[in-house]
PDB file of C-alpha atoms in Angstrom:
ATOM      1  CA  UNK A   1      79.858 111.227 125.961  1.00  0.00           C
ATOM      2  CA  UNK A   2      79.144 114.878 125.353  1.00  0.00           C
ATOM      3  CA  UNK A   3      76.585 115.828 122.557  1.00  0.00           C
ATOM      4  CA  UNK A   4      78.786 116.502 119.989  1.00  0.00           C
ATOM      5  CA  UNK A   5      80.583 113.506 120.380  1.00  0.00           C
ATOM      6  CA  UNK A   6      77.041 111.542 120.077  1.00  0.00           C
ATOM      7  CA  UNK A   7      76.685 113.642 116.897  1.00  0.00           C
ATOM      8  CA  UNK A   8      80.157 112.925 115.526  1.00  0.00           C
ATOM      9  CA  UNK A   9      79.549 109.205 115.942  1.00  0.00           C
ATOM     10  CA  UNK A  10      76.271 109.047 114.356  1.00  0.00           C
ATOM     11  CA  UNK A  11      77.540 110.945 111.471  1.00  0.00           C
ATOM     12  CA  UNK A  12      80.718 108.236 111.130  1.00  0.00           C
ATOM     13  CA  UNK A  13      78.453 105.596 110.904  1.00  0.00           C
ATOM     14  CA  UNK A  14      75.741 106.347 108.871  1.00  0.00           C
ATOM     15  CA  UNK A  15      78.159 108.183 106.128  1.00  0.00           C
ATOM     16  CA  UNK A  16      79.864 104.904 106.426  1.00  0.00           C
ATOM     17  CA  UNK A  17      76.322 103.304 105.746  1.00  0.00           C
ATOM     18  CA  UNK A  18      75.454 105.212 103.196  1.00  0.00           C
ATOM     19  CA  UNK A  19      78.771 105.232 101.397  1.00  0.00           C
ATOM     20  CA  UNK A  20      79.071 101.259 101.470  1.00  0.00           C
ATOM     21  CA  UNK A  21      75.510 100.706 100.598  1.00  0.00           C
ATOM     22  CA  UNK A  22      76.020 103.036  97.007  1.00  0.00           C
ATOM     23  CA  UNK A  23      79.164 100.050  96.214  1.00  0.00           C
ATOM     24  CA  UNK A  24      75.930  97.981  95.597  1.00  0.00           C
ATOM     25  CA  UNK A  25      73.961  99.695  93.428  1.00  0.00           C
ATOM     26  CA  UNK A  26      76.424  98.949  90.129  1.00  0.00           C
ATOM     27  CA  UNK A  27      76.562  96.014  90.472  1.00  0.00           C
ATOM     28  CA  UNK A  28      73.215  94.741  91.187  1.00  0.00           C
ATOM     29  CA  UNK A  29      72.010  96.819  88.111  1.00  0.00           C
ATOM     30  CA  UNK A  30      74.673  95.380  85.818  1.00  0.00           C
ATOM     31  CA  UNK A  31      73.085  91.963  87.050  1.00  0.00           C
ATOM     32  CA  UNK A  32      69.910  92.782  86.984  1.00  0.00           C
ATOM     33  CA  UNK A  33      70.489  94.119  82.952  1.00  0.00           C
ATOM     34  CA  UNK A  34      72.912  90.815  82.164  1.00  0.00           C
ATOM     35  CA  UNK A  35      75.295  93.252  81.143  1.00  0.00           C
ATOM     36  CA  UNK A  36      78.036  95.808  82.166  1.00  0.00           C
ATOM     37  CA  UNK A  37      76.906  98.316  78.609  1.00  0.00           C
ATOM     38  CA  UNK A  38      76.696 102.246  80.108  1.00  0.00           C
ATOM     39  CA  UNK A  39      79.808 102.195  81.869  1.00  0.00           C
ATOM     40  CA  UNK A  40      83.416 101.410  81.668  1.00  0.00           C
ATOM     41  CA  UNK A  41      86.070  99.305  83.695  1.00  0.00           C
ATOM     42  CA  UNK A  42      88.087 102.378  84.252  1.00  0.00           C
ATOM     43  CA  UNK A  43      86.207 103.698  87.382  1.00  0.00           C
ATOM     44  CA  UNK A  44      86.036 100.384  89.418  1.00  0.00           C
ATOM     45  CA  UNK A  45      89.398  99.130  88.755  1.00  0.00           C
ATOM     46  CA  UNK A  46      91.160 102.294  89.754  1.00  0.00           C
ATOM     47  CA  UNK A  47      89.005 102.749  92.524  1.00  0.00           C
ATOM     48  CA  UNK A  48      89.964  99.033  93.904  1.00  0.00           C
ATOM     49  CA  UNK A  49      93.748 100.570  93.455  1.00  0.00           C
ATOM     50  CA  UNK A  50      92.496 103.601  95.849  1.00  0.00           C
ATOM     51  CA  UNK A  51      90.707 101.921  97.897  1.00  0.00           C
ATOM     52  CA  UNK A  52      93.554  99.065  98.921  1.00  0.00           C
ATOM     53  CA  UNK A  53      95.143 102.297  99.418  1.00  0.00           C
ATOM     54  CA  UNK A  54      93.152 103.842 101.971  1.00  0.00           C
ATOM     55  CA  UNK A  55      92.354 101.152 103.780  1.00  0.00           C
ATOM     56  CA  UNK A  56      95.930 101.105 104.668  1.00  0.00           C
ATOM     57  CA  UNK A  57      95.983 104.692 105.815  1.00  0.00           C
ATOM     58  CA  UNK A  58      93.148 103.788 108.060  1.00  0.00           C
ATOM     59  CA  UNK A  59      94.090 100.890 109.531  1.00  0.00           C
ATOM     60  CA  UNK A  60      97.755 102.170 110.018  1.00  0.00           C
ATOM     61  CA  UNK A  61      96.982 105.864 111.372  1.00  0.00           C
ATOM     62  CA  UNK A  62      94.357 103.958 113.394  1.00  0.00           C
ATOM     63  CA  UNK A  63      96.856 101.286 114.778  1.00  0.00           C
ATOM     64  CA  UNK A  64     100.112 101.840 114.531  1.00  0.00           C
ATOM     65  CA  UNK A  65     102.267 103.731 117.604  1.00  0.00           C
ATOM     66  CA  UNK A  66     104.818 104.346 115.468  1.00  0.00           C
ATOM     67  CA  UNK A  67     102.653 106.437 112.895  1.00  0.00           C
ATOM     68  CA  UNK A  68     100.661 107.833 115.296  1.00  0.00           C
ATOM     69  CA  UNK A  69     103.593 109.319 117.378  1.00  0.00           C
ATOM     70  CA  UNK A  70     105.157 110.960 114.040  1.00  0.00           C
ATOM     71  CA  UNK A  71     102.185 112.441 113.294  1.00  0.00           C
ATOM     72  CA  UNK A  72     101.702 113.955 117.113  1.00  0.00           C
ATOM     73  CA  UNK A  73     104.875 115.241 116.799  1.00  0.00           C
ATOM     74  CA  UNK A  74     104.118 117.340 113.530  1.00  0.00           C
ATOM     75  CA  UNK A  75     100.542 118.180 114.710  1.00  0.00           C
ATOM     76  CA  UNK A  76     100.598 119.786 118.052  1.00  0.00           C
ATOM     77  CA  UNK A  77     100.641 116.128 119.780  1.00  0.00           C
ATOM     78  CA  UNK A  78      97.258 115.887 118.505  1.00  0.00           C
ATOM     79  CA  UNK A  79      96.129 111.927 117.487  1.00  0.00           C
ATOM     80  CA  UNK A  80      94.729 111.460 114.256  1.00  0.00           C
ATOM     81  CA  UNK A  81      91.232 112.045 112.887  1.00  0.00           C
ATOM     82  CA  UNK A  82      90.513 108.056 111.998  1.00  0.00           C
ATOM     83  CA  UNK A  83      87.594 106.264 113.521  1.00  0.00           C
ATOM     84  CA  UNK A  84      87.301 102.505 113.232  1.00  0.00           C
ATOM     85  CA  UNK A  85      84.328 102.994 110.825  1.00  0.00           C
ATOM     86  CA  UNK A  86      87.264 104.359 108.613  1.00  0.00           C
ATOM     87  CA  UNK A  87      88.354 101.162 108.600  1.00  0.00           C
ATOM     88  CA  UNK A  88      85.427  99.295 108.177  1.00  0.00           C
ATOM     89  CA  UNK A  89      84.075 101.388 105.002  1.00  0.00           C
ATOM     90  CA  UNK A  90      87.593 100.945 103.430  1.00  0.00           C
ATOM     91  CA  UNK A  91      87.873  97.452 103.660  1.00  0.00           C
ATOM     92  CA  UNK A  92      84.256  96.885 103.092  1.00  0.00           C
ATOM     93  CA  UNK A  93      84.753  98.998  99.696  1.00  0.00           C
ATOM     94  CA  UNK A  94      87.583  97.302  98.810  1.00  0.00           C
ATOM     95  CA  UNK A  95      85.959  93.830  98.691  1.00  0.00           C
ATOM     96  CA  UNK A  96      82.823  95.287  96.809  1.00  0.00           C
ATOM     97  CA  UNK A  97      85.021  96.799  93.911  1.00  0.00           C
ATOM     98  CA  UNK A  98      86.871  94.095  93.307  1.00  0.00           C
ATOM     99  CA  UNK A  99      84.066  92.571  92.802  1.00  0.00           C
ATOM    100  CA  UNK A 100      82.664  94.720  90.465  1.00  0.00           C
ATOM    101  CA  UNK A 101      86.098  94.753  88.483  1.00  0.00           C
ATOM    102  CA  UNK A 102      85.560  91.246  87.965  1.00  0.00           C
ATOM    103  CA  UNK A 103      82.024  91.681  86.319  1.00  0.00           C
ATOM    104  CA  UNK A 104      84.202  93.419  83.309  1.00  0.00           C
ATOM    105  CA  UNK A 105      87.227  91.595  83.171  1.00  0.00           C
ATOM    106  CA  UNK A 106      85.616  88.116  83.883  1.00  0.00           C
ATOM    107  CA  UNK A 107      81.837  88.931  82.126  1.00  0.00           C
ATOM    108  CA  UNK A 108      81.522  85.074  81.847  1.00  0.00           C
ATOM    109  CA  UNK A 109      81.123  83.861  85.201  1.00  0.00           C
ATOM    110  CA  UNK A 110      78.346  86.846  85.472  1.00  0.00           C
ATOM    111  CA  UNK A 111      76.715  85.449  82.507  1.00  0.00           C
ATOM    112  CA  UNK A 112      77.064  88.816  81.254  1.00  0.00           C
ATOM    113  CA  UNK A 113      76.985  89.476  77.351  1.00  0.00           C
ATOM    114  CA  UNK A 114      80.059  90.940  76.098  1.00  0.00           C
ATOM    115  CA  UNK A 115      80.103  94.502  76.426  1.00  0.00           C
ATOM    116  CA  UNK A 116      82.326  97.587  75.376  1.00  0.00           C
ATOM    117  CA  UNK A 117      84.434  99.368  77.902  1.00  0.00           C
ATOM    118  CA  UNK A 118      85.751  96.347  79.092  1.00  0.00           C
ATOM    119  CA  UNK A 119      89.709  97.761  78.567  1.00  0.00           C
ATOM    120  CA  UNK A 120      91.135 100.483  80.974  1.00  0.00           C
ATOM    121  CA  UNK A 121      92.254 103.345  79.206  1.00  0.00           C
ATOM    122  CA  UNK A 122      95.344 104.603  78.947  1.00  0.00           C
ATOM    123  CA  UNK A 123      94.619 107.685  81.385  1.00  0.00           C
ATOM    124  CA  UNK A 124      93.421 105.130  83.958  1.00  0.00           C
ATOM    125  CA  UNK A 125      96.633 102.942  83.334  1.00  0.00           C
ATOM    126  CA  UNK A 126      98.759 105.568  83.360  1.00  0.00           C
ATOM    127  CA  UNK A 127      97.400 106.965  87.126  1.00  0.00           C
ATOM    128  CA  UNK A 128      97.899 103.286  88.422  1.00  0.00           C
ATOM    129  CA  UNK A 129     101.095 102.995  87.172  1.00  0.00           C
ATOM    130  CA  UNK A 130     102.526 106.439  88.308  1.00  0.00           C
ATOM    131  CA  UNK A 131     100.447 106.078  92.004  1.00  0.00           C
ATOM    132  CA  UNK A 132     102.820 102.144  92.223  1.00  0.00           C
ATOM    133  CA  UNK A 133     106.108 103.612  91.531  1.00  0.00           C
ATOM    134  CA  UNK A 134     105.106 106.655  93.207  1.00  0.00           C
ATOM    135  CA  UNK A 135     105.134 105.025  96.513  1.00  0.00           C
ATOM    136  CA  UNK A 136     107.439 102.546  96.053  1.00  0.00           C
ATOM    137  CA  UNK A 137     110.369 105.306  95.642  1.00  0.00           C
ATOM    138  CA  UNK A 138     109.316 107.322  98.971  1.00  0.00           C
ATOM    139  CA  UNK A 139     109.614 103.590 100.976  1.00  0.00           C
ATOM    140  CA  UNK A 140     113.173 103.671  99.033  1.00  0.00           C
ATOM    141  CA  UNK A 141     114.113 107.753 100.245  1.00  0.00           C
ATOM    142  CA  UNK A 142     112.745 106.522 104.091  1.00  0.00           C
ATOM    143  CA  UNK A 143     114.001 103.395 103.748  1.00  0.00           C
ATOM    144  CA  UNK A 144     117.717 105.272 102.911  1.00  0.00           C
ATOM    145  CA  UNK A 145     116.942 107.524 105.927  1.00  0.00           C
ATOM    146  CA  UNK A 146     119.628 107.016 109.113  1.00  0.00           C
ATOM    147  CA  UNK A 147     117.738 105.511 112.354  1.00  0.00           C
ATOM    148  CA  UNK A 148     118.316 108.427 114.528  1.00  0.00           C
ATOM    149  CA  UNK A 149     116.750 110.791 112.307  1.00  0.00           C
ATOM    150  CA  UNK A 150     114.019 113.269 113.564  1.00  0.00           C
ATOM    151  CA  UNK A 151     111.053 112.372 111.857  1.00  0.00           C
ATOM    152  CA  UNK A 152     109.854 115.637 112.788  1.00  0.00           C
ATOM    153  CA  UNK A 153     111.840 117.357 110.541  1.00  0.00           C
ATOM    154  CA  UNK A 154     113.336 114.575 108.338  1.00  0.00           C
ATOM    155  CA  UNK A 155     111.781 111.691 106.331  1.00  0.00           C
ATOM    156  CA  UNK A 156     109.483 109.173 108.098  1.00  0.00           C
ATOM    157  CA  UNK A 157     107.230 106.123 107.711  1.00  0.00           C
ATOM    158  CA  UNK A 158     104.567 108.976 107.936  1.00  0.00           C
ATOM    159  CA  UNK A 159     105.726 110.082 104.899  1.00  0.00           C
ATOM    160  CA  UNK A 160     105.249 106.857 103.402  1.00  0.00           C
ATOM    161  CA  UNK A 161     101.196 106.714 104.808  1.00  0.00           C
ATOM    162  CA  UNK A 162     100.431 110.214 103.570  1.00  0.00           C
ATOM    163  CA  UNK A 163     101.894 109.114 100.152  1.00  0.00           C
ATOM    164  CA  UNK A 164      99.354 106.274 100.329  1.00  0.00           C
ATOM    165  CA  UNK A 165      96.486 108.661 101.179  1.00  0.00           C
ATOM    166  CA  UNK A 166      97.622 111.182  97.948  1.00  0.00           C
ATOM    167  CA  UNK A 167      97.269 108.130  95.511  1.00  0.00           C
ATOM    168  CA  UNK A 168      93.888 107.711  97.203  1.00  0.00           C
ATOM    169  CA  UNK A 169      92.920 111.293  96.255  1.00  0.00           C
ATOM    170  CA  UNK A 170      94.913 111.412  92.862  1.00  0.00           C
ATOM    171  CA  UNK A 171      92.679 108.510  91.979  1.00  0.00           C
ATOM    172  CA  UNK A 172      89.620 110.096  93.305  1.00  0.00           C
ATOM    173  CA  UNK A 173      90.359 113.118  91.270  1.00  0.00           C
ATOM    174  CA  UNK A 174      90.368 111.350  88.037  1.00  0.00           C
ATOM    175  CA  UNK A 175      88.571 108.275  88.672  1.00  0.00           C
ATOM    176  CA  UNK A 176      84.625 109.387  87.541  1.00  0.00           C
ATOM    177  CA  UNK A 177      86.394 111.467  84.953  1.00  0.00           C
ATOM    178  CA  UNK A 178      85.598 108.218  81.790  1.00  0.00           C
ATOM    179  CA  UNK A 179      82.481 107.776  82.670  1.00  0.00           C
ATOM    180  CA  UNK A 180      81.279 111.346  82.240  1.00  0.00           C
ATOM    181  CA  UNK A 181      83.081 111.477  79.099  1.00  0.00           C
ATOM    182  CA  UNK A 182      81.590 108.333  78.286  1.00  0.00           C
ATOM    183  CA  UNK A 183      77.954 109.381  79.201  1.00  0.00           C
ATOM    184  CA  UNK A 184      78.624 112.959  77.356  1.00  0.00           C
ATOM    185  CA  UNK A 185      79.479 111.078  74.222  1.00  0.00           C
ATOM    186  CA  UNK A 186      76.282 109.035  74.294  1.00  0.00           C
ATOM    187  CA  UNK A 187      74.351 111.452  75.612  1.00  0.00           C
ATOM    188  CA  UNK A 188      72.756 109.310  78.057  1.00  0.00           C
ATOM    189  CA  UNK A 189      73.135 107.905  81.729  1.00  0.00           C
ATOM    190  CA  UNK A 190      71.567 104.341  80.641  1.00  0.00           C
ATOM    191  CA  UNK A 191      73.249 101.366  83.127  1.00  0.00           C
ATOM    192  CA  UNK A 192      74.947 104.078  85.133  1.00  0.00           C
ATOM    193  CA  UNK A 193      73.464 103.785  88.453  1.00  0.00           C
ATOM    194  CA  UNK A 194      71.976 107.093  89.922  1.00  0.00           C
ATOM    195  CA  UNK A 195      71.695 105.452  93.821  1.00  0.00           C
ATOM    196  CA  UNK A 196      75.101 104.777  94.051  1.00  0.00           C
ATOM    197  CA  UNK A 197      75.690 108.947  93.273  1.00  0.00           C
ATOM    198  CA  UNK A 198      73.274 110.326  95.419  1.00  0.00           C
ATOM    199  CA  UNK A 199      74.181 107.848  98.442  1.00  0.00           C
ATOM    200  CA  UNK A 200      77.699 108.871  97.600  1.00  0.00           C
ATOM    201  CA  UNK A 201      76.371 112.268  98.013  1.00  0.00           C
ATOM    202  CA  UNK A 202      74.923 111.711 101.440  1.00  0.00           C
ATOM    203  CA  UNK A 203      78.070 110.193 102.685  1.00  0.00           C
ATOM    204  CA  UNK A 204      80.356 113.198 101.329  1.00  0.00           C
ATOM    205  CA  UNK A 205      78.355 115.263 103.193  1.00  0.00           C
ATOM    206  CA  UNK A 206      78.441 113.547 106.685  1.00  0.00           C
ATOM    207  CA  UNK A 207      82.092 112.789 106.316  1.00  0.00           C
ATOM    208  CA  UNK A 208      83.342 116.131 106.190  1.00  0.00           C
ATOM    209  CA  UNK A 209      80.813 117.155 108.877  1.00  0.00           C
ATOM    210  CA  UNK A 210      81.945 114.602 111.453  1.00  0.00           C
ATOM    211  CA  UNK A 211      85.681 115.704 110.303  1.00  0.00           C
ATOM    212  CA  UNK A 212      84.605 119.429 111.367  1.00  0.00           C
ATOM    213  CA  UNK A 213      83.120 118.228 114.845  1.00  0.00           C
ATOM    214  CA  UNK A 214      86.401 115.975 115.541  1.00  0.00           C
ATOM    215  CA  UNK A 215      88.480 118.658 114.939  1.00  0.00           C
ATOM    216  CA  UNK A 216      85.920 121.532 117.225  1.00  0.00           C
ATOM    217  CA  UNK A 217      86.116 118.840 119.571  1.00  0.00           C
ATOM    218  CA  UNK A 218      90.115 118.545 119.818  1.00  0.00           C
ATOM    219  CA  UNK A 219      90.168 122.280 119.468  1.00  0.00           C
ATOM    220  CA  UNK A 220      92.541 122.776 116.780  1.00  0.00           C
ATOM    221  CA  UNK A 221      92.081 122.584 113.060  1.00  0.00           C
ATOM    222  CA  UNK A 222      95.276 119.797 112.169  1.00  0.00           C
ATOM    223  CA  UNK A 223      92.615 117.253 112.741  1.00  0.00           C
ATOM    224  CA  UNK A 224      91.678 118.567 109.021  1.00  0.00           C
ATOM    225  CA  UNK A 225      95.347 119.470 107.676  1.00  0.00           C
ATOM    226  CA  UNK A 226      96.745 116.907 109.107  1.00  0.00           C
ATOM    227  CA  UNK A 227      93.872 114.506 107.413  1.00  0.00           C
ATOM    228  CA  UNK A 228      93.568 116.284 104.479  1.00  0.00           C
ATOM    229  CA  UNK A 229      92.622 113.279 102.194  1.00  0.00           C
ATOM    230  CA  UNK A 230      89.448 112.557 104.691  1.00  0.00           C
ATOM    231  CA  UNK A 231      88.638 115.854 103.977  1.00  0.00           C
ATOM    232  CA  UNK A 232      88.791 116.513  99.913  1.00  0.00           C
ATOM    233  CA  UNK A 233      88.199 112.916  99.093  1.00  0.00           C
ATOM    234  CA  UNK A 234      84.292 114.296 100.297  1.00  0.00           C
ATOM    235  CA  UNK A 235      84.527 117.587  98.362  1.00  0.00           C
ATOM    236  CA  UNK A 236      85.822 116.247  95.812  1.00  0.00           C
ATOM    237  CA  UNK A 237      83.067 113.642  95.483  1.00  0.00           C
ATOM    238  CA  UNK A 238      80.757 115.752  95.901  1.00  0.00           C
ATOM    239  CA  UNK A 239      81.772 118.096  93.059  1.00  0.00           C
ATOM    240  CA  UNK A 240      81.489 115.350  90.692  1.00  0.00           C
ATOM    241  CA  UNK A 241      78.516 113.658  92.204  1.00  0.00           C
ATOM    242  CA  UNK A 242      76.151 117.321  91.059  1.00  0.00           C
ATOM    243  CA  UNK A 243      77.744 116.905  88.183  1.00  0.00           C
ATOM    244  CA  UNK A 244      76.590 113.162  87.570  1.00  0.00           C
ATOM    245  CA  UNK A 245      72.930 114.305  88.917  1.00  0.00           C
ATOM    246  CA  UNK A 246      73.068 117.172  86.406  1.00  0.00           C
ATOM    247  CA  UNK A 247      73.633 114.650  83.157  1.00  0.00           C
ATOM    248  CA  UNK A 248      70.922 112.494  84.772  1.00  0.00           C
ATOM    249  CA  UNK A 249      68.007 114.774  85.932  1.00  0.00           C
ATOM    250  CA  UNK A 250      68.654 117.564  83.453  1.00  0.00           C
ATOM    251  CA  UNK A 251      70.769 117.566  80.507  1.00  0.00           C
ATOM    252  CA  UNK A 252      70.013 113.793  79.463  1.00  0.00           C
ATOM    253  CA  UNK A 253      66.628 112.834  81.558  1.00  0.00           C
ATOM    254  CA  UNK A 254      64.966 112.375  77.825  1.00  0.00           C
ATOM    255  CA  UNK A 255      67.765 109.751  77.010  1.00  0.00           C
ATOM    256  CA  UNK A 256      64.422 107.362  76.811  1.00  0.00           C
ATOM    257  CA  UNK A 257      65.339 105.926  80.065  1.00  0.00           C
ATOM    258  CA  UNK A 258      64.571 106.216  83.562  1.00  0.00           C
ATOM    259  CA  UNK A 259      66.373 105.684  87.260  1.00  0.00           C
ATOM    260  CA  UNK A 260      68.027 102.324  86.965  1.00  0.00           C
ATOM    261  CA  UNK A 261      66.645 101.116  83.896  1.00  0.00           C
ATOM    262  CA  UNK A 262      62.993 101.563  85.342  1.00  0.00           C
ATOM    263  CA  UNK A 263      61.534 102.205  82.012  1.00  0.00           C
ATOM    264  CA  UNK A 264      63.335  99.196  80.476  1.00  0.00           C
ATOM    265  CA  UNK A 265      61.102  96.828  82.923  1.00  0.00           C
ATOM    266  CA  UNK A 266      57.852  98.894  82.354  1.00  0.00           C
ATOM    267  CA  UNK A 267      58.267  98.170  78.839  1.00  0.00           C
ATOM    268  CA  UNK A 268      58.922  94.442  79.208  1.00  0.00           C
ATOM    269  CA  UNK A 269      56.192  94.060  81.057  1.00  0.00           C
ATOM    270  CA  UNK A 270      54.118  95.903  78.528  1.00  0.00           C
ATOM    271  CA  UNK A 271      54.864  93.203  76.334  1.00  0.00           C
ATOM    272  CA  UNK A 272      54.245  90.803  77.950  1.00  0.00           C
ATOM    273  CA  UNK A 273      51.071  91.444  79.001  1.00  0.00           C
ATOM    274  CA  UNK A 274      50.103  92.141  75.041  1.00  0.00           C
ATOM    275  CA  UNK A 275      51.406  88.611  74.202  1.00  0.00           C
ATOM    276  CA  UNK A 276      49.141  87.550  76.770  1.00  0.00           C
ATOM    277  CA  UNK A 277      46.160  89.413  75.339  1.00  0.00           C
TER     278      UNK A 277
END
């Protein structure tokens, strides 16, 4: 194993670590608070829809000969950029956001207090439906397509996986778009989780790095236009993840909380300890 190759490894796994470890942050705030108040239901429903959707794309590029020789024979018989920690960060994300999902539409097995935002909206709806029928009619164009087709030049069951990884970014394109409209309108970033955006941060950052050093390594660029969701879904993060850190560290740091509801405890224990004296 060359040095780069050490490099491109490390970088897979610990953006993988980093991205699955800011799934927890959410979550474990909304139980440590009792309550799911600060955010909304649209960003982890949709992202369980995008990330059932990528795991797929990973686990099919990864997998499947079938896939893997249409896409050699539209990429310079080049394999595709996926690495089993692909796989494992999907399907590990997956799990986690469902999870989450269920802390808003189920609040009463959480013990959670109701809480607003609770509904999808109709933006969010309206992406989930459009993504469903979206794919559903390429399967029916590929499905219509005769068996000795080129899939070189014709439609394919490729087709059908890179449809699955444009939902992925579609979603990822609108998906932290409530809750900064939701933390504009209250002017504040209480019960939003800051870990979970600068983790997120981290593992934008080594994705699209170990993406560059895959594709150095092959020796031809595809590896990044030919896995072109890999690549913007960590821009694209990115982008919105300064954004989040701007609302939280500058524009509303005087919302009268602190990182993860920090203050919140200080001042409970405040009073308790003057009940005590």
């Amino acid at each position: 194993m060359t040095f780069l190759e050490f490099l491109s490894a490390l970088f897979g796994w610990i953006y993988t670590l980093s991205w699955s470890l800011s799934f927890y942050s959410q979550p474990m705030l909304n139980i440590r608070r009792k309550s799911t108040s600060g955010t909304t239901v649209d960003f982890p429903f949709i992202n369980t829809l995008g990330f059932l959707t990528y795991l797929i794309y990973n686990a099919v590029f990864y997998s499947s000969p079938v896939i893997r020789y249409q896409y050699a024979l539209r990429n310079h018989d080049h394999t595709p950029t996926v690495a089993v920690n692909d796989i494992v960060f999907a399907a590990h994300a997956f799990v986690v956001c469902t999870i989450l999902t269920s802390q808003y539409f189920v609040p009463s097995i959480w013990g959670f207090d109701h809480a607003p935002g609770t509904k999808p909206s109709r933006l969010i709806l309206g992406v989930m439906s459009g993504s469903i029928i979206a794919v559903a009619i390429i399967i029916f164009v590929v499905a219509s397509v005769p068996p000795d087709a080129n899939p070189k030049t014709s439609w394919a069951w490729l087709d059908v996986i890179y449809t699955l990884s444009y939902v992925k970014l579609l979603i990822t394109l609108v998906k932290y778009a409530p809750q900064l409209v939701y933390n504009f309108r209250q002017r504040s970033t209480k019960g939003w989780s800051i870990w979970q955006i600068l983790l997120d941060f981290l593992g934008g950052m080594l994705s699209i790095a170990q993406l560059v050093i895959d594709s150095w390594l092959q020796g031809d660029w595809s590896g990044i236009t030919g896995n072109p969701v890999k690549f913007a879904l960590g821009n694209v993060s990115m982008l919105y993840d300064l954004v989040f850190m701007t609302q939280h560290y500058v524009l509303y740091r005087d919302d009268g909380t602190t990182k993860d509801g920090e203050r919140d405890s200080l001042l409970e224990r405040g009073e308790d300890n003057r009940r005590l004296d």
